[in-house]
CSV table of C-alpha atoms and ligand atoms in Angstrom, one decimal:
chain,number,residue,atom,x,y,z
H,1,MET,CA,0.0,-0.1,0.0
H,2,SER,CA,1.3,3.6,-0.8
H,3,SER,CA,0.0,7.0,-0.9
H,4,LEU,CA,1.3,10.1,-2.8
H,5,ILE,CA,1.3,13.1,-0.5
H,6,TYR,CA,1.3,16.7,-2.0
H,7,HIS,CA,3.2,19.0,0.5
H,8,LEU,CA,3.6,22.7,-0.3
H,9,HIS,CA,7.2,22.4,1.0
H,10,PRO,CA,9.8,19.7,1.0
H,11,PRO,CA,9.1,17.5,4.1
H,12,THR,CA,12.9,17.0,4.3
H,13,VAL,CA,14.0,20.3,5.7
H,14,VAL,CA,15.4,19.2,9.0
H,15,SER,CA,17.3,21.8,11.2
H,16,MET,CA,18.2,19.5,14.2
H,17,VAL,CA,17.9,15.7,15.0
H,18,LYS,CA,18.6,14.6,18.5
H,19,GLN,CA,18.1,11.4,20.4
H,20,ILE,CA,15.7,12.0,23.5
H,21,GLU,CA,15.4,8.8,25.3
H,22,ASP,CA,15.3,4.9,25.1
H,23,LEU,CA,11.6,3.8,25.4
H,24,SER,CA,12.4,0.1,24.9
H,25,PRO,CA,10.1,-1.8,27.3
H,26,LYS,CA,11.9,-3.4,30.3
H,27,ILE,CA,11.1,-7.2,30.3
H,28,GLY,CA,9.8,-8.6,33.8
H,29,ILE,CA,9.2,-12.3,32.6
H,30,GLU,CA,11.2,-13.3,29.5
H,31,LYS,CA,9.4,-16.7,29.3
H,32,ASN,CA,6.0,-17.2,30.6
H,33,MET,CA,3.6,-20.3,31.0
H,34,ARG,CA,1.2,-18.8,33.6
H,35,ALA,CA,-2.2,-17.7,33.0
H,36,MET,CA,-2.1,-14.1,34.0
H,37,SER,CA,-4.5,-11.3,34.5
H,38,LEU,CA,-3.9,-7.3,34.7
H,39,LYS,CA,-6.3,-4.7,36.2
H,40,GLY,CA,-5.8,-2.2,33.3
H,41,PHE,CA,-7.5,0.5,34.9
H,42,SER,CA,-4.9,0.6,37.7
H,43,LEU,CA,-2.7,2.3,35.4
H,44,GLU,CA,-2.1,5.7,36.7
H,45,PRO,CA,-2.7,8.4,34.3
H,46,SER,CA,-0.1,10.4,32.6
H,47,GLU,CA,-0.1,14.1,31.8
H,48,ASP,CA,1.2,13.7,28.1
H,49,TYR,CA,0.6,11.2,25.4
H,50,ILE,CA,4.0,9.8,24.7
H,51,ASP,CA,4.8,9.3,28.4
H,52,SER,CA,1.4,7.6,28.9
H,53,ARG,CA,2.0,4.9,26.5
H,54,LYS,CA,2.9,1.6,28.5
H,55,VAL,CA,4.1,-1.4,26.7
H,56,LEU,CA,2.9,-4.5,28.8
H,57,PHE,CA,3.4,-7.5,26.4
H,58,LEU,CA,5.7,-8.0,23.4
H,59,ASN,CA,7.5,-10.2,21.0
H,60,ASN,CA,9.3,-9.6,17.6
H,61,ASP,CA,5.9,-9.2,15.8
H,62,LEU,CA,4.2,-6.6,17.9
H,63,GLN,CA,3.9,-4.6,21.2
H,64,ILE,CA,0.8,-4.5,23.3
H,65,GLY,CA,0.1,-1.8,25.8
H,66,LEU,CA,-2.2,0.6,27.7
H,67,ALA,CA,-2.2,4.4,27.9
H,68,ALA,CA,-4.2,6.9,29.9
H,69,PRO,CA,-3.0,10.2,28.8
H,70,ARG,CA,-4.6,13.4,30.2
H,71,ALA,CA,-3.7,15.2,27.2
H,72,PHE,CA,-1.6,15.5,23.9
H,73,SER,CA,0.7,18.6,24.5
H,74,LYS,CA,0.5,20.6,21.4
H,75,ASP,CA,4.1,21.4,21.4
H,76,TYR,CA,5.0,18.3,19.2
H,77,PHE,CA,3.8,16.1,16.7
H,78,TYR,CA,4.2,12.3,16.8
H,79,ARG,CA,5.2,9.6,14.4
H,80,ASN,CA,5.8,6.1,14.9
H,81,SER,CA,8.5,5.3,12.2
H,82,ASP,CA,8.6,1.4,12.4
H,83,ALA,CA,5.3,0.3,13.5
H,84,ASP,CA,1.7,0.5,12.3
H,85,GLU,CA,-0.4,1.6,15.3
H,86,MET,CA,-4.0,0.3,16.5
H,87,LEU,CA,-5.5,2.5,19.0
H,88,PHE,CA,-8.7,1.2,20.7
H,89,ILE,CA,-10.4,3.9,22.6
H,90,HIS,CA,-12.2,2.6,25.9
H,91,VAL,CA,-12.7,5.9,27.5
H,92,GLY,CA,-12.4,9.4,25.9
H,93,SER,CA,-13.2,11.0,22.6
H,94,GLY,CA,-11.4,13.5,20.4
H,95,THR,CA,-9.7,14.2,17.0
H,96,LEU,CA,-6.9,12.5,15.5
H,97,LYS,CA,-5.2,15.2,13.4
H,98,THR,CA,-2.8,13.8,10.7
H,99,MET,CA,-1.3,15.0,7.5
H,100,TYR,CA,-4.0,13.2,5.6
H,101,GLY,CA,-6.9,15.0,7.6
H,102,GLN,CA,-8.8,14.6,10.7
H,103,ILE,CA,-10.8,11.6,12.2
H,104,ALA,CA,-13.1,12.2,15.0
H,105,PHE,CA,-13.4,9.2,17.5
H,106,ALA,CA,-15.2,8.1,20.4
H,107,TYR,CA,-15.6,5.2,22.6
H,108,GLY,CA,-15.2,1.9,20.9
H,109,ASP,CA,-13.3,3.2,17.9
H,110,TYR,CA,-10.4,1.4,16.5
H,111,LEU,CA,-7.8,3.9,14.9
H,112,ILE,CA,-5.4,2.1,12.5
H,113,ILE,CA,-2.4,4.4,12.0
H,114,PRO,CA,0.2,3.3,9.2
H,115,ARG,CA,3.6,3.8,10.3
H,116,GLY,CA,5.2,7.0,9.2
H,117,THR,CA,2.0,8.9,9.8
H,118,THR,CA,2.7,12.1,11.6
H,119,TYR,CA,-0.2,13.1,14.0
H,120,GLN,CA,-1.4,14.7,17.1
H,121,ILE,CA,-4.5,14.0,19.1
H,122,ASP,CA,-7.0,16.6,20.6
H,123,PHE,CA,-8.5,14.8,23.4
H,124,ASP,CA,-12.0,16.2,24.5
H,125,SER,CA,-11.2,15.7,28.2
H,126,ASP,CA,-8.5,14.4,30.5
H,127,ASP,CA,-10.1,11.1,31.1
H,128,ASN,CA,-8.8,8.7,28.5
H,129,ARG,CA,-8.0,5.0,28.3
H,130,ILE,CA,-6.4,3.4,25.2
H,131,LEU,CA,-5.5,-0.2,24.3
H,132,PHE,CA,-2.8,0.0,21.7
H,133,ILE,CA,-0.9,-2.4,19.6
H,134,GLU,CA,2.5,-1.5,17.6
H,135,SER,CA,2.7,-4.0,14.8
H,136,PHE,CA,5.9,-4.4,12.9
H,137,GLY,CA,3.9,-5.5,9.9
H,138,PRO,CA,0.8,-3.9,8.3
H,139,ILE,CA,-2.5,-4.2,10.3
H,140,VAL,CA,-5.1,-5.2,7.5
H,141,THR,CA,-8.4,-6.8,7.1
H,142,PRO,CA,-8.3,-10.5,7.0
H,143,LYS,CA,-7.4,-11.8,3.5
H,144,ARG,CA,-10.4,-14.3,3.5
H,145,TYR,CA,-12.7,-11.4,3.9
H,146,ARG,CA,-11.8,-9.8,0.6
H,147,ASN,CA,-12.1,-11.0,-3.1
H,148,ASN,CA,-9.3,-10.7,-5.7
H,149,PHE,CA,-10.2,-7.0,-6.2
H,150,GLY,CA,-9.9,-6.1,-2.6
H,151,GLN,CA,-13.8,-5.7,-2.0
H,152,LEU,CA,-15.0,-6.8,1.1
H,153,LEU,CA,-16.9,-10.2,0.7
H,154,GLU,CA,-20.6,-10.5,1.9
H,155,HIS,CA,-19.6,-12.9,4.7
H,156,ALA,CA,-17.3,-10.4,6.2
H,157,PRO,CA,-18.8,-8.9,9.5
H,158,TYR,CA,-18.4,-5.3,8.2
H,159,CYS,CA,-18.3,-3.6,4.9
H,160,GLU,CA,-16.6,-0.6,3.3
H,161,ARG,CA,-19.3,1.9,4.6
H,162,ASP,CA,-18.1,1.1,8.2
H,163,PHE,CA,-14.5,2.7,7.6
H,164,ARG,CA,-14.2,6.5,8.5
H,165,LEU,CA,-11.4,8.0,6.4
H,166,PRO,CA,-9.5,11.3,7.3
H,167,GLU,CA,-11.6,14.4,6.3
H,168,ASN,CA,-11.5,18.2,6.8
H,169,LEU,CA,-7.8,18.5,5.4
H,170,ILE,CA,-6.5,21.7,6.8
H,171,THR,CA,-3.3,22.9,5.0
H,172,THR,CA,-0.9,24.9,7.3
H,173,ASP,CA,1.5,26.8,5.4
H,174,GLU,CA,3.8,27.9,7.9
H,175,LYS,CA,7.7,28.4,8.2
H,176,GLY,CA,9.3,28.1,11.8
H,177,SER,CA,10.4,25.4,14.3
H,178,PHE,CA,8.2,22.3,14.3
H,179,LYS,CA,9.1,19.4,16.5
H,180,VAL,CA,8.4,15.9,15.4
H,181,MET,CA,8.9,13.1,17.9
H,182,ALA,CA,9.5,10.1,15.9
H,183,LYS,CA,10.0,6.6,17.4
H,184,LYS,CA,12.2,3.9,15.7
H,185,GLN,CA,13.7,0.7,17.4
H,186,GLY,CA,12.5,1.8,20.6
H,187,ILE,CA,14.5,5.0,20.6
H,188,LEU,CA,12.3,8.5,20.5
H,189,TRP,CA,14.0,11.0,18.3
H,190,GLU,CA,13.3,14.8,18.1
H,191,TYR,CA,13.1,16.2,14.8
H,192,THR,CA,13.1,20.0,14.2
H,193,LEU,CA,11.3,20.7,10.9
H,194,LEU,CA,11.4,24.1,9.0
H,195,TYR,CA,8.0,23.7,7.7
H,196,HIS,CA,4.8,22.6,9.4
H,197,PRO,CA,4.3,18.9,8.9
H,198,PHE,CA,0.6,19.5,7.9
H,199,ASP,CA,1.4,21.5,4.8
H,200,VAL,CA,-0.4,19.0,2.6
H,201,VAL,CA,-3.0,20.0,0.0
H,202,GLY,CA,-4.1,16.7,-1.0
H,203,TRP,CA,-3.1,13.0,-1.4
H,204,ASP,CA,-3.9,9.9,-3.5
H,205,GLY,CA,-3.6,6.2,-2.5
H,206,PHE,CA,-4.4,3.3,-0.3
H,207,ASN,CA,-2.1,4.2,2.8
H,208,TYR,CA,-3.8,6.3,5.2
H,209,PRO,CA,-5.2,6.3,8.7
H,210,TYR,CA,-8.9,5.3,9.3
H,211,ALA,CA,-11.3,4.6,12.1
H,212,PHE,CA,-13.8,1.7,12.6
H,213,SER,CA,-16.1,1.5,15.5
H,214,ILE,CA,-16.3,-1.9,17.4
H,215,PHE,CA,-20.2,-1.2,17.5
H,216,ASP,CA,-20.3,-1.7,13.6
H,217,PHE,CA,-18.9,-5.1,13.8
H,218,GLU,CA,-21.8,-7.4,13.0
H,219,PRO,CA,-21.5,-10.7,14.9
H,220,ILE,CA,-21.7,-13.9,13.3
H,221,THR,CA,-23.7,-16.5,15.4
H,222,GLY,CA,-24.8,-20.2,14.8
H,223,ARG,CA,-26.7,-23.1,16.4
H,224,ILE,CA,-23.8,-24.4,18.0
H,225,HIS,CA,-20.5,-22.8,19.3
H,226,GLN,CA,-18.8,-20.7,16.6
H,227,PRO,CA,-14.9,-20.7,16.4
H,228,PRO,CA,-12.9,-17.6,17.2
H,229,PRO,CA,-12.3,-16.9,13.7
H,230,VAL,CA,-15.8,-15.6,13.4
H,231,HIS,CA,-14.8,-12.7,15.6
H,232,GLN,CA,-11.8,-11.5,13.5
H,233,GLN,CA,-11.5,-7.9,13.1
H,234,TRP,CA,-7.7,-7.5,11.9
H,235,GLU,CA,-4.8,-9.4,11.0
H,236,GLY,CA,-1.0,-8.7,11.3
H,237,ASN,CA,2.2,-10.4,10.7
H,238,GLY,CA,2.2,-12.9,13.6
H,239,PHE,CA,-1.1,-12.0,15.2
H,240,VAL,CA,-4.9,-11.6,14.8
H,241,VAL,CA,-7.4,-9.1,16.6
H,242,CYS,CA,-10.9,-10.2,17.3
H,243,SER,CA,-14.0,-8.1,18.6
H,244,PHE,CA,-16.3,-9.9,20.8
H,245,VAL,CA,-19.6,-7.8,20.6
H,246,PRO,CA,-23.1,-8.2,22.0
H,247,ARG,CA,-24.7,-11.2,20.2
H,248,LEU,CA,-27.2,-14.1,20.4
H,249,TYR,CA,-25.9,-17.1,22.0
H,250,ASP,CA,-25.9,-20.5,20.3
H,251,TYR,CA,-29.5,-21.3,19.6
H,252,HIS,CA,-29.6,-25.1,19.2
H,253,PRO,CA,-32.0,-26.1,21.9
H,254,LEU,CA,-29.3,-28.3,23.7
H,255,SER,CA,-26.6,-25.8,23.2
H,256,ILE,CA,-24.2,-24.8,26.0
H,257,PRO,CA,-23.2,-21.1,25.3
H,258,ALA,CA,-20.0,-21.1,27.3
H,259,PRO,CA,-17.1,-22.2,25.4
H,260,TYR,CA,-15.4,-25.6,26.1
H,261,HIS,CA,-12.0,-25.9,27.6
H,262,HIS,CA,-9.3,-25.7,24.9
H,263,SER,CA,-5.7,-25.5,24.2
H,264,ASN,CA,-4.7,-22.6,22.0
H,265,ILE,CA,-1.8,-24.5,20.7
H,266,ASP,CA,-1.2,-22.0,17.9
H,267,SER,CA,-1.3,-18.7,19.7
H,268,GLU,CA,-1.1,-16.9,23.0
H,269,GLU,CA,-4.8,-15.7,23.7
H,270,LEU,CA,-4.9,-11.9,25.3
H,271,ILE,CA,-8.3,-10.7,26.1
H,272,TYR,CA,-9.1,-7.1,27.0
H,273,TYR,CA,-12.5,-6.8,28.7
H,274,VAL,CA,-14.3,-3.5,27.7
H,275,ASP,CA,-17.9,-3.8,29.0
H,276,GLY,CA,-20.7,-6.0,29.7
H,277,ASP,CA,-20.7,-9.2,31.6
H,278,PHE,CA,-18.0,-11.4,30.1
H,279,MET,CA,-19.8,-14.7,30.6
H,280,SER,CA,-16.9,-17.3,30.9
H,281,ARG,CA,-14.9,-15.4,33.4
H,282,ASN,CA,-15.7,-14.8,37.1
H,283,ASN,CA,-14.6,-11.3,38.8
H,284,ILE,CA,-13.6,-9.5,35.8
H,285,GLU,CA,-13.6,-5.7,35.7
H,286,LYS,CA,-13.6,-3.2,32.9
H,287,GLY,CA,-10.2,-2.6,31.5
H,288,GLN,CA,-8.9,-6.0,32.9
H,289,ILE,CA,-6.5,-8.0,30.6
H,290,THR,CA,-6.4,-11.8,30.7
H,291,LEU,CA,-3.3,-13.9,29.1
H,292,HIS,CA,-3.8,-17.5,28.4
H,293,PRO,CA,-0.4,-18.6,27.0
H,294,GLY,CA,-0.3,-21.0,24.2
H,295,GLY,CA,0.2,-24.7,24.6
H,296,ILE,CA,-1.8,-25.1,27.8
H,297,PRO,CA,-5.5,-25.5,28.2
H,298,HIS,CA,-7.9,-22.7,29.5
H,299,GLY,CA,-11.6,-22.3,29.5
H,300,PRO,CA,-14.6,-21.2,31.5
H,301,HIS,CA,-14.2,-20.6,35.2
H,302,PRO,CA,-16.1,-22.6,37.8
H,303,GLY,CA,-19.8,-22.0,37.5
H,304,ALA,CA,-19.7,-20.3,34.1
H,305,ILE,CA,-20.7,-23.3,32.0
H,306,GLU,CA,-23.7,-23.8,34.1
H,307,ARG,CA,-24.7,-20.2,34.4
H,308,SER,CA,-24.7,-20.0,30.6
H,309,ILE,CA,-27.2,-22.7,30.0
H,310,GLY,CA,-30.5,-21.2,28.8
H,311,LYS,CA,-29.1,-17.5,28.3
H,312,GLU,CA,-30.2,-16.3,24.9
H,313,LYS,CA,-27.7,-13.4,24.5
H,314,THR,CA,-24.6,-11.7,25.7
H,315,ASP,CA,-23.8,-8.1,26.3
H,316,GLU,CA,-20.0,-8.7,26.4
H,317,LEU,CA,-17.7,-6.3,24.7
H,318,ALA,CA,-13.9,-7.3,24.4
H,319,VAL,CA,-11.1,-7.1,22.1
H,320,MET,CA,-8.9,-10.2,21.9
H,321,ILE,CA,-5.3,-10.1,20.5
H,322,ASP,CA,-3.8,-13.6,19.6
H,323,PRO,CA,-0.2,-13.3,19.1
H,324,PHE,CA,1.3,-16.5,17.2
H,325,ARG,CA,4.7,-16.4,19.0
H,326,PRO,CA,5.2,-16.2,22.8
H,327,LEU,CA,4.7,-13.1,24.6
H,328,LYS,CA,7.3,-11.4,26.9
H,329,ILE,CA,5.5,-9.6,30.0
H,330,THR,CA,7.2,-6.2,30.9
H,331,GLU,CA,8.0,-4.8,34.4
H,332,ALA,CA,5.0,-2.2,33.8
H,333,ALA,CA,2.7,-5.2,33.3
H,334,LEU,CA,3.7,-6.7,36.5
H,335,LYS,CA,2.7,-3.5,38.3
H,336,LEU,CA,-0.9,-4.3,37.1
H,337,ASN,CA,-0.8,-8.0,37.9
H,338,VAL,CA,-3.7,-9.9,39.6
H,339,GLU,CA,-2.0,-12.1,42.1
H,340,ASP,CA,-2.4,-15.9,41.4
H,341,TYR,CA,-4.8,-15.4,38.6
H,342,TYR,CA,-3.6,-19.0,37.3
H,343,LYS,CA,-5.3,-20.5,40.5
H,344,SER,CA,-8.8,-19.0,39.7
H,345,TRP,CA,-10.1,-22.4,38.6
H,346,LEU,CA,-9.7,-23.7,42.0
H,347,THR,CA,-13.1,-24.1,43.7
A,401,FE2,FE1,-9.7,-19.1,24.5
């Protein structure tokens, strides 16, 4: 994917570059086999956006984190120079301002921001909670949802109309001193540009940021338990993202809506709980994360199977991230850790 971007001035006029800091996550657990859970809302808010982004899990394909920024300071622009970003907005609303135009966002939105996109965010308030992924390959719609021409097929759980592209392109023709904070290989660099980064009069192409609301995801249901791929939202190199949304339960007269115990031998399973009552888990709060490592079984908590019988629908809202390769756990994650979660199947 590429885009041609029409700047008024060369985007190459740099007067200063300096290395600001090493943001590489500090690893707490290098090799993990325990089921874990974190209380995401226990993450303390930070004053500014870059500082607020805390990586909790990572491997060579992606980094997964949470952010609770009170604001995005207006004295800089931000650019992730080696990872596509997915921002899932759990709390807060605002406007993503990019060189392609602006995207208004609110609760439940996924923002997909390709690497190299220079952006700022105007948050509407200081109460913001974001789940993010930094993906070292592109984040795209699953290939099986598309035909040879790229059109979304009718069995896809969403359609083209659900994607919100940048609009209200504002061209800023200003000369001065503009600070772009760019991240690459974990290092944050400060670039000083002579011309405003949003001096763009137009663009053409297929590489651009966009938004998709989880509330526009149409659930696929069946008479018996549907496998996780029906929930798939995005795919990346070495991981998938799924949206669990309010939906009818399995409607076979003898169905048991809770999933069966399973060994996810192909991936780690990380679930971020957004809202509603998550049917297969006990004692789960909004913003909580569970990680069920690949290669060992997991499944409904005690009582969840019985509780699900006869239920017709669920209000659960959650985002699942399944990395194919094992995740390392950061020190920041361990600060949010729920002690002994792996023992929570004991009765
Ligand atoms: Fe699972």
